[in-house]
PDB file of C-alpha atoms and ligand atoms in Angstrom:
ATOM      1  CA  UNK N   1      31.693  63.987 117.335  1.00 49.00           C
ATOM      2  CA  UNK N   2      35.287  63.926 118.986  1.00 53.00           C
ATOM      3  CA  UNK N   3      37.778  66.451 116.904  1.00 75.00           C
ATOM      4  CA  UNK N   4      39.050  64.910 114.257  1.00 89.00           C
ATOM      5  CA  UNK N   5      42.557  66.960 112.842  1.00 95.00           C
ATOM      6  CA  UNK N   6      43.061  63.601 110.579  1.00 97.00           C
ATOM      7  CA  UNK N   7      41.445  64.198 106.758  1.00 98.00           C
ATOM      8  CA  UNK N   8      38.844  61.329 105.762  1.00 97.00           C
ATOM      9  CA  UNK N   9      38.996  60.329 102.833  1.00 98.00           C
ATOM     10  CA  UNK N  10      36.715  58.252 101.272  1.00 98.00           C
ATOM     11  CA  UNK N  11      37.623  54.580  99.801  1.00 98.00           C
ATOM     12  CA  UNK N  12      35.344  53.121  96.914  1.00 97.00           C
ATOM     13  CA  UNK N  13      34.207  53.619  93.446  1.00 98.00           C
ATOM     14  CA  UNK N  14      30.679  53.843  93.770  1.00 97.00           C
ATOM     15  CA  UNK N  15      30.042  56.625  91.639  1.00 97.00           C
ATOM     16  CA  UNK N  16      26.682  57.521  93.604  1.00 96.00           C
ATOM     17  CA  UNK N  17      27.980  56.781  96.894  1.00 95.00           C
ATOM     18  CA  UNK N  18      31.072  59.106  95.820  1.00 96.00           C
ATOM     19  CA  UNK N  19      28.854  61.553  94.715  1.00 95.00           C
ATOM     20  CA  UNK N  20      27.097  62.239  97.125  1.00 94.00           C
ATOM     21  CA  UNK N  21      29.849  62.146  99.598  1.00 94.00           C
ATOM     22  CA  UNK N  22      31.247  65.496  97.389  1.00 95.00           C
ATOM     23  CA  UNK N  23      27.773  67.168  97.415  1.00 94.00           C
ATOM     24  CA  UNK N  24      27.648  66.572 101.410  1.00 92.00           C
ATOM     25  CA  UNK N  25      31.410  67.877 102.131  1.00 93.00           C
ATOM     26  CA  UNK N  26      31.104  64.803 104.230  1.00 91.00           C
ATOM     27  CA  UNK N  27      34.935  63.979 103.346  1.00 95.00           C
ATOM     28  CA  UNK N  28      38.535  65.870 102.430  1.00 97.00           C
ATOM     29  CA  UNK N  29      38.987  63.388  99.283  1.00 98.00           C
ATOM     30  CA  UNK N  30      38.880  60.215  97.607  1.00 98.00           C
ATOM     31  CA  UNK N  31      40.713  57.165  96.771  1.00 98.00           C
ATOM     32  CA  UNK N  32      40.521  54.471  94.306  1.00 98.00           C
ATOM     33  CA  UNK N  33      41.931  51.302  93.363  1.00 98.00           C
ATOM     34  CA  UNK N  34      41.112  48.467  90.558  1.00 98.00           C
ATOM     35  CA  UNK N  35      39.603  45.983  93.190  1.00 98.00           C
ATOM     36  CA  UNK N  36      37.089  48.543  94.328  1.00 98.00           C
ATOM     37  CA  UNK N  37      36.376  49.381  91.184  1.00 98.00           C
ATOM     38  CA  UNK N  38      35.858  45.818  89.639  1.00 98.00           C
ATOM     39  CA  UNK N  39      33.743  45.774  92.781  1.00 97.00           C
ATOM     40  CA  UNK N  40      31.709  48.442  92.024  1.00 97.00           C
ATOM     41  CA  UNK N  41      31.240  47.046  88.172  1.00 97.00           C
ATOM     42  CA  UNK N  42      33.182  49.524  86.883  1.00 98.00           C
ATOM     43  CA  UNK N  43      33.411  48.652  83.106  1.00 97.00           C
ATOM     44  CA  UNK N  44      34.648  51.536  81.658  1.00 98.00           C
ATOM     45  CA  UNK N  45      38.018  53.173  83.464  1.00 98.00           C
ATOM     46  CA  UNK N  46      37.841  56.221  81.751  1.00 98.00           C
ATOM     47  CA  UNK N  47      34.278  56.936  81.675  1.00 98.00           C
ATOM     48  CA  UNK N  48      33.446  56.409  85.501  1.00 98.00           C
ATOM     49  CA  UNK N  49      36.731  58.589  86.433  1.00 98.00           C
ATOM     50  CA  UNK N  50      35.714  61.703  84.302  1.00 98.00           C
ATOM     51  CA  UNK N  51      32.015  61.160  85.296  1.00 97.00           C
ATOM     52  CA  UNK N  52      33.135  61.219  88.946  1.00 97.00           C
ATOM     53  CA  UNK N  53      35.844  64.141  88.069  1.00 98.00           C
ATOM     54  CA  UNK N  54      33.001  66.397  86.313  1.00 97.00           C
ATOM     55  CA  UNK N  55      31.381  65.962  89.790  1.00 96.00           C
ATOM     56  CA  UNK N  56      34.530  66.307  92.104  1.00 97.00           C
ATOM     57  CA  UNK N  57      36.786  68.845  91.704  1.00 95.00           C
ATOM     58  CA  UNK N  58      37.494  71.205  94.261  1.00 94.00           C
ATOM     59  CA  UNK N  59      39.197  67.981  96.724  1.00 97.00           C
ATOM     60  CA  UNK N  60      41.765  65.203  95.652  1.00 98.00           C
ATOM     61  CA  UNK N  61      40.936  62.174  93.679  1.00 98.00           C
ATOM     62  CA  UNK N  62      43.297  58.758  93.476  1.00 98.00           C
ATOM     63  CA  UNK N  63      42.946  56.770  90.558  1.00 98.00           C
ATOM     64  CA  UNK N  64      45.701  53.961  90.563  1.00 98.00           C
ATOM     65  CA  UNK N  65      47.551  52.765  86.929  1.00 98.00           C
ATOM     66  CA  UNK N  66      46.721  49.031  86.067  1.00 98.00           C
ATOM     67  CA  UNK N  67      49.640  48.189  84.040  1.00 98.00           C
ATOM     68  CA  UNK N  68      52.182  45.807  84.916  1.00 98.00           C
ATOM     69  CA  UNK N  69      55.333  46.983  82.558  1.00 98.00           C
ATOM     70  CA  UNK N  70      56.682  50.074  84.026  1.00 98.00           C
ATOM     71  CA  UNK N  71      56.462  51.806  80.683  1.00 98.00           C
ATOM     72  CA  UNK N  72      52.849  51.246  80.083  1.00 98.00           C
ATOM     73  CA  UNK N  73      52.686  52.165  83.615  1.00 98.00           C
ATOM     74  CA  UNK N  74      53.672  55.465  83.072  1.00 98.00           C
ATOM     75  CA  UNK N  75      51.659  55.854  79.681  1.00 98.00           C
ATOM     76  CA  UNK N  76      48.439  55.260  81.919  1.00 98.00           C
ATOM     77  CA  UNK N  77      49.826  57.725  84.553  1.00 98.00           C
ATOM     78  CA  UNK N  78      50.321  60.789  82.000  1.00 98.00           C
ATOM     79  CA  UNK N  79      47.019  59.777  80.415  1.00 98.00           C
ATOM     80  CA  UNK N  80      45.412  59.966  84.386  1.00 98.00           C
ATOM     81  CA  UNK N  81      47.474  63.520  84.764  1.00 98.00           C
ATOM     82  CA  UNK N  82      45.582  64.905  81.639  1.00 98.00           C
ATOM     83  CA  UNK N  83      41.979  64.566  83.367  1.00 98.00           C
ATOM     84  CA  UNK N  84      42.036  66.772  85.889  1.00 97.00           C
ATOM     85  CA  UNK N  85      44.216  69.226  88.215  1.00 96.00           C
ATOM     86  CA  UNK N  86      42.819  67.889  91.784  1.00 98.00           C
ATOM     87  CA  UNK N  87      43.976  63.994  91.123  1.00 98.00           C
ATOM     88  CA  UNK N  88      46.826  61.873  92.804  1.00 98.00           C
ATOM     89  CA  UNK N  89      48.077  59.260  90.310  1.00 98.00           C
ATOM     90  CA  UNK N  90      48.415  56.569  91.948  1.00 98.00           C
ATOM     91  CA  UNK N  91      50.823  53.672  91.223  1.00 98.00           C
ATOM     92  CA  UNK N  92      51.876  51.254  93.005  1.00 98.00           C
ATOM     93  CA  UNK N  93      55.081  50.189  94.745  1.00 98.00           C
ATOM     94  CA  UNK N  94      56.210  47.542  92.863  1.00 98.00           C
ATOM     95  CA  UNK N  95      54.929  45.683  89.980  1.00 98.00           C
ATOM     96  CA  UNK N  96      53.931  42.022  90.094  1.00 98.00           C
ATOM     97  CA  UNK N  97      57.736  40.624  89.447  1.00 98.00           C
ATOM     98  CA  UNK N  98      58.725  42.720  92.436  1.00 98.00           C
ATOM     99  CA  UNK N  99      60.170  45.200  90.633  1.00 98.00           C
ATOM    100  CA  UNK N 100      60.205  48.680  92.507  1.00 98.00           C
ATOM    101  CA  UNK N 101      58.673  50.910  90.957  1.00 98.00           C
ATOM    102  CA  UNK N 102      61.334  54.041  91.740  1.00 98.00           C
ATOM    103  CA  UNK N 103      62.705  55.346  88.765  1.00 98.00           C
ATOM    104  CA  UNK N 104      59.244  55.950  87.496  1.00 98.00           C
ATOM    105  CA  UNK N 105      58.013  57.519  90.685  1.00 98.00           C
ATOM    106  CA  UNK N 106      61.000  59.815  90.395  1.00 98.00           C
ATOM    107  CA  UNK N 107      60.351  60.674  87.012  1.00 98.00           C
ATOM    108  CA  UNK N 108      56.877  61.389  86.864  1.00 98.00           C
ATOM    109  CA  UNK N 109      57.235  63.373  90.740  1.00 98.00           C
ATOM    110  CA  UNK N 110      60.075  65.847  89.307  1.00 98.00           C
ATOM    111  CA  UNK N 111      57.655  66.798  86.551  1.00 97.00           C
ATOM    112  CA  UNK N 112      55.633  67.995  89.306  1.00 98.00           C
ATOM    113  CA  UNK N 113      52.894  65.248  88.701  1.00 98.00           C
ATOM    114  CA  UNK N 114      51.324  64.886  91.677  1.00 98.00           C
ATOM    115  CA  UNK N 115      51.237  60.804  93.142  1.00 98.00           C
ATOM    116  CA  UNK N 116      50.144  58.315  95.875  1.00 98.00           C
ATOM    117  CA  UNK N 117      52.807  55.318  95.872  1.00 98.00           C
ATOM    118  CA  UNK N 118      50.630  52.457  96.833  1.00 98.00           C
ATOM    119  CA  UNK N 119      50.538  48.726  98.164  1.00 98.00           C
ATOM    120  CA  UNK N 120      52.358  49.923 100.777  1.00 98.00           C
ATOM    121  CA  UNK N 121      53.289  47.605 103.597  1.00 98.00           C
ATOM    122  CA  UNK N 122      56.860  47.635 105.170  1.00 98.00           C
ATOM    123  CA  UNK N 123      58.598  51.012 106.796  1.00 98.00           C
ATOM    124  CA  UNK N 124      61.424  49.465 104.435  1.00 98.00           C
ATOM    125  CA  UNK N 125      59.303  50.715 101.125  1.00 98.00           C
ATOM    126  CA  UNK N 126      58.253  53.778 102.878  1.00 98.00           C
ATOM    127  CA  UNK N 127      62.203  55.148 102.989  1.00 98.00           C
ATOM    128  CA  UNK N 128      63.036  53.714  98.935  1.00 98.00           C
ATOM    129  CA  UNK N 129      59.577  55.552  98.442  1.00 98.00           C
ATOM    130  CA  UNK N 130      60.602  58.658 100.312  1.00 98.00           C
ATOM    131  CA  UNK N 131      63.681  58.741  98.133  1.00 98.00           C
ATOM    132  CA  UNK N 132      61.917  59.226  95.407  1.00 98.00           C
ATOM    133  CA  UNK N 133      59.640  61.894  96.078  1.00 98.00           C
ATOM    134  CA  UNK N 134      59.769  65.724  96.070  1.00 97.00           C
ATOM    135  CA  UNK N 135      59.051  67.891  98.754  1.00 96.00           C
ATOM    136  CA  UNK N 136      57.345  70.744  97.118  1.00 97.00           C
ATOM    137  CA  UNK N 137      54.743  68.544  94.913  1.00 97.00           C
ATOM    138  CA  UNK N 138      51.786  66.865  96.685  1.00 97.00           C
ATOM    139  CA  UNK N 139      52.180  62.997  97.300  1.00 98.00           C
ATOM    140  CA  UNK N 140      50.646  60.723  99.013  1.00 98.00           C
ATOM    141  CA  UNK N 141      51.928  57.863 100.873  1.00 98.00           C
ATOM    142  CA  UNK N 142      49.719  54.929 101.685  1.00 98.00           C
ATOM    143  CA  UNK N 143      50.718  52.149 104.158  1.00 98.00           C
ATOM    144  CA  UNK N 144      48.041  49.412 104.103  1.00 98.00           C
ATOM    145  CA  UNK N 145      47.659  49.501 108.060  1.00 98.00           C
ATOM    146  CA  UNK N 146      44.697  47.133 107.799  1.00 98.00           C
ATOM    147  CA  UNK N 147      46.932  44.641 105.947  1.00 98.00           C
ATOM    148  CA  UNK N 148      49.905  44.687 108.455  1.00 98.00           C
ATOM    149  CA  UNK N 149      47.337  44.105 111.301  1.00 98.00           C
ATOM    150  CA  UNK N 150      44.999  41.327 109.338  1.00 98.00           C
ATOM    151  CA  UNK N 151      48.585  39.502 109.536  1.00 98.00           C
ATOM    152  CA  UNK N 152      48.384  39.532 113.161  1.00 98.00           C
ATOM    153  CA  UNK N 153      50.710  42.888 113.667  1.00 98.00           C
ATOM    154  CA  UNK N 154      50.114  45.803 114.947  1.00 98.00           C
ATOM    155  CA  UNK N 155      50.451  48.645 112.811  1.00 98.00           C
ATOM    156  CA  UNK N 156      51.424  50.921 115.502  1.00 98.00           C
ATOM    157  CA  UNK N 157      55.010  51.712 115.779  1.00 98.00           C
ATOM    158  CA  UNK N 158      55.897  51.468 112.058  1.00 98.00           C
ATOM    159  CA  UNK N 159      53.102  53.932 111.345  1.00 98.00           C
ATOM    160  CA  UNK N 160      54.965  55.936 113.731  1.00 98.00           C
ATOM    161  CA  UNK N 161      57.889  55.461 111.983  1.00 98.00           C
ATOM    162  CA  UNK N 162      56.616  56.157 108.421  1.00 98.00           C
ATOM    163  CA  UNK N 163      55.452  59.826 109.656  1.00 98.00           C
ATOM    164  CA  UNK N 164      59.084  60.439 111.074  1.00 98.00           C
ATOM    165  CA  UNK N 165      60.711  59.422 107.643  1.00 98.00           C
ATOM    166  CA  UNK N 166      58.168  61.435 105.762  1.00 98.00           C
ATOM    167  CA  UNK N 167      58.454  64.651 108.029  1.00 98.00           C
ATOM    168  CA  UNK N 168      61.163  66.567 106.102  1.00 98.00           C
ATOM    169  CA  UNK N 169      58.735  66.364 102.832  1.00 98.00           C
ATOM    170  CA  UNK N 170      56.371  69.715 103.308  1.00 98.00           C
ATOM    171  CA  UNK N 171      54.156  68.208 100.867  1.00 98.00           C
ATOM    172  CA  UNK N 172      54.028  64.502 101.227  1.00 98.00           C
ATOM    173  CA  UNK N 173      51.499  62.823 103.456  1.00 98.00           C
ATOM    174  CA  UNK N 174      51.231  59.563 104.917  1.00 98.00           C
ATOM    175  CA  UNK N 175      48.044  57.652 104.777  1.00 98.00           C
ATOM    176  CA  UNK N 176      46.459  54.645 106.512  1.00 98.00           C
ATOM    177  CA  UNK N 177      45.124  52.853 104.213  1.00 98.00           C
ATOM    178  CA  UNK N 178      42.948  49.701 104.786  1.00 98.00           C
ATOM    179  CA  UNK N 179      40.925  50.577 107.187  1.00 97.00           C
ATOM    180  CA  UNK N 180      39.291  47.957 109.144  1.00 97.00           C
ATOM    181  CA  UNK N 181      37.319  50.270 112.217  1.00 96.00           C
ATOM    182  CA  UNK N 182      36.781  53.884 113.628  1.00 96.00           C
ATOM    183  CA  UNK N 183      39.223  53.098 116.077  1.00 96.00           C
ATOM    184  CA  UNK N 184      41.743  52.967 113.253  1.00 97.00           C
ATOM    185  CA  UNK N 185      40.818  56.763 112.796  1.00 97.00           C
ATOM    186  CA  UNK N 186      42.130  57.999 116.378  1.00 96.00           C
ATOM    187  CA  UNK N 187      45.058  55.675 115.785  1.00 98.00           C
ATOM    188  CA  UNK N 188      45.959  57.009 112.654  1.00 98.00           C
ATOM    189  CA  UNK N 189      45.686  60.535 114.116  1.00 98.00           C
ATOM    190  CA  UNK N 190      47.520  59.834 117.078  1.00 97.00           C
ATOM    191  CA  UNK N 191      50.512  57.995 114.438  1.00 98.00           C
ATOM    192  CA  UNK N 192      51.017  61.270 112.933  1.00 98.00           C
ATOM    193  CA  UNK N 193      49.212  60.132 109.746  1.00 98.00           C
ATOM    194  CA  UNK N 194      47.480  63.183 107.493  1.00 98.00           C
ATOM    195  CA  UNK N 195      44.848  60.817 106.083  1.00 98.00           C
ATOM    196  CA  UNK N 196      43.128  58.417 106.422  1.00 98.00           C
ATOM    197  CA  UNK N 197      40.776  56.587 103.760  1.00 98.00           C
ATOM    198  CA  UNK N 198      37.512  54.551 105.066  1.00 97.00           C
ATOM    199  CA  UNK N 199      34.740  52.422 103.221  1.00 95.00           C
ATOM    200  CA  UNK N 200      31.099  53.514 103.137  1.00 92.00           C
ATOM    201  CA  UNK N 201      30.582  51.042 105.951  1.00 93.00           C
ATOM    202  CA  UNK N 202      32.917  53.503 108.321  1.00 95.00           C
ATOM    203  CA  UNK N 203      31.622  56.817 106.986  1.00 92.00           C
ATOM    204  CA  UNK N 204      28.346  55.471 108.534  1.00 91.00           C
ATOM    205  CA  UNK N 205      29.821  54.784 111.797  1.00 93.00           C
ATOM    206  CA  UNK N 206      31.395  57.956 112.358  1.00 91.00           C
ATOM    207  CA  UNK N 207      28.739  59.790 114.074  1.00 89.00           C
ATOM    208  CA  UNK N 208      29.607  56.930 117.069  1.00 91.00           C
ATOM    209  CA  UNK N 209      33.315  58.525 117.816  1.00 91.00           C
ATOM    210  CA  UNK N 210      33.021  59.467 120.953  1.00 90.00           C
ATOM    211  CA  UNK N 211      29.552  58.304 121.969  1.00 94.00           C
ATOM    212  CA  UNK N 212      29.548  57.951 125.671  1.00 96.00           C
ATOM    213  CA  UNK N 213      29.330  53.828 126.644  1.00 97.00           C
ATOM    214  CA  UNK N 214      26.655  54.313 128.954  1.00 98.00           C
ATOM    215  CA  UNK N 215      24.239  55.716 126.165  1.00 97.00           C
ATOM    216  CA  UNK N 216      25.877  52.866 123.884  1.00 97.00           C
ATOM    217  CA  UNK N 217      24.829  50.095 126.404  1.00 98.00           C
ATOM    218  CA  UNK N 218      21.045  51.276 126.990  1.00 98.00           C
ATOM    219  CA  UNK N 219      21.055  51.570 123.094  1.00 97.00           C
ATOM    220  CA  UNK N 220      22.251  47.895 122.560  1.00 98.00           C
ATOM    221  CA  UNK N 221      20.031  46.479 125.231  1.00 98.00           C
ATOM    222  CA  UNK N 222      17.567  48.613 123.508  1.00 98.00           C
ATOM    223  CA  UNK N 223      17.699  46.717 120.274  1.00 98.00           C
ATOM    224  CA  UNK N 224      18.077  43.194 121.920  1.00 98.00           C
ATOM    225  CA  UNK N 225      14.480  44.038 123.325  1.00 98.00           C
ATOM    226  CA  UNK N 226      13.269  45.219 120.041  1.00 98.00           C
ATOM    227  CA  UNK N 227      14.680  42.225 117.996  1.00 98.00           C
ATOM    228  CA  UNK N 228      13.055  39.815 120.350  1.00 98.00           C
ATOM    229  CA  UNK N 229       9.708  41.309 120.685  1.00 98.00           C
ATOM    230  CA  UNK N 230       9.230  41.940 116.677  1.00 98.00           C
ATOM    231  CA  UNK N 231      10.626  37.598 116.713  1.00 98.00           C
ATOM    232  CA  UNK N 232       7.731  37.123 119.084  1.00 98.00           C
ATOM    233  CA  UNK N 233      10.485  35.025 121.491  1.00 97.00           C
ATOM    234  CA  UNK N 234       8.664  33.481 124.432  1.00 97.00           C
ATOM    235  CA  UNK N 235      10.141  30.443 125.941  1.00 96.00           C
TER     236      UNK N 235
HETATM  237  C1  E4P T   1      43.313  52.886  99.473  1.00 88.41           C
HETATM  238  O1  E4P T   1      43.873  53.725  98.845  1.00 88.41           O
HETATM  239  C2  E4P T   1      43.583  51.463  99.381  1.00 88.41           C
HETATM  240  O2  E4P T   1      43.574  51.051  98.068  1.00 88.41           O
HETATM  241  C3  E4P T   1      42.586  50.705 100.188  1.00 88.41           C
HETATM  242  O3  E4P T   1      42.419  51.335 101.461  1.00 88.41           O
HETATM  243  C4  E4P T   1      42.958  49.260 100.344  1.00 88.41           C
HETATM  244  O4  E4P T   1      42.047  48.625 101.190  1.00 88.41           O
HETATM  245  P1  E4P T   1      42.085  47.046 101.428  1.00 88.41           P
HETATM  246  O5  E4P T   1      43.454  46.690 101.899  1.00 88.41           O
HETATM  247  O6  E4P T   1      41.027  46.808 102.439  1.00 88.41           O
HETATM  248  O7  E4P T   1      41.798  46.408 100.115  1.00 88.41           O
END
């Protein structure tokens, strides 16, 4: 596999999938949100997190608030603190009515809380976000890459941009988040981005960076040949 400097993280809330991820050392973390967990049929918020956190400790964990009102917001964050040392709260950038969430990231951050500021999309949010933040607690920032390019841009040059404006906090790190390929890894990388979190579906693609195209050619003529002879194709 080509050298990856980039952390994986992994993106879902299957708790066996998650699992067995941690037993494997096959990532550097985990992230969460509510979609992946509704997903997952995640019933119980506060059961499935300290199931997964009896299981994963020793690398980062993000579980996300679900509030909309900035105050139960941050009742849900302190409540998220309490479960474990190795977890990044994470809330997002704004609530539904657009409000930026700031103050509270301030507040919660100069407690030392660690956070990863969410729902990330413009290099606009990633300075108000920077503003916010400490430089000697761990935060994570997470720019939905995958988002910016589903809208027919490419993520490139702000992602560039986002590591810049994050640079002069030691502990912050940028993420691309929403990944869509395993290209988006060596992007990511080459963007200056300390993480990056990927779906199962990714994870079990990553064995392919940097499989040579000639091998990859015989291999998919390979499985053309297999497809049609168990189809019994004669014509
Ligand atoms: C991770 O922290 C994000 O919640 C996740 O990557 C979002 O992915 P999506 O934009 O594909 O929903």
């Amino acid at each position: 596999m080509k050298d990856l400097t980039i952390k994986i993280f992994a993106d879902g809330a299957n708790k066996d999938d998650m699992i067995a991820a941690s037993r494997s050392k096959s990532v550097d973390g985990f992230t969460t949100n509510p979609s992946l967990m509704r997903k997952a049929g995640v019933a119980d918020y506060e059961k499935f997190a300290k199931e997964v956190l009896a299981e994963i400790k020793d690398v980062f964990i993000s579980f996300e608030v679900f509030s909309d009102e900035i105050d139960q917001m941050e009742r849900e964050a302190r409540k998220i603190a309490s479960w474990g040392k190795n977890i990044h709260v994470k809330i997002p950038v704004q609530n539904t009515k657009g409000i930026f969430t700031g103050p509270l990231i301030k507040k919660l951050h100069a407690e030392g809380i660690p956070l990863n500021i969410t729902a990330i999309l413009t290099v606009e949010q990633v300075k108000n976000v920077a503003s916010c933040l400490r430089g000697d607690v761990p935060s994570i920032v997470s720019v939905f890459a995958g988002r910016v390019a589903d809208t027919g841009v490419d993520p490139i040059s702000a992602m560039k941009e986002c590591a810049k404006i994050l640079k002069p906090l030691p502990k912050c790190e940028l993420l691309w988040a929403s990944s869509r390929e395993v290209l988006n890894i060596i992007q990511a990388q080459d963007c200056g981005c300390h993480i990056i979190t990927v779906t199962n579906d990714i994870i079990k693609k990553l064995s392919m960076l940097g499989k040579d195209l000639n091998e990859l050619s015989l291999d998919t003529v390979k499985t053309f040949f297999e497809d049609s002879t168990k189809s019994g194709f004669k014509i």
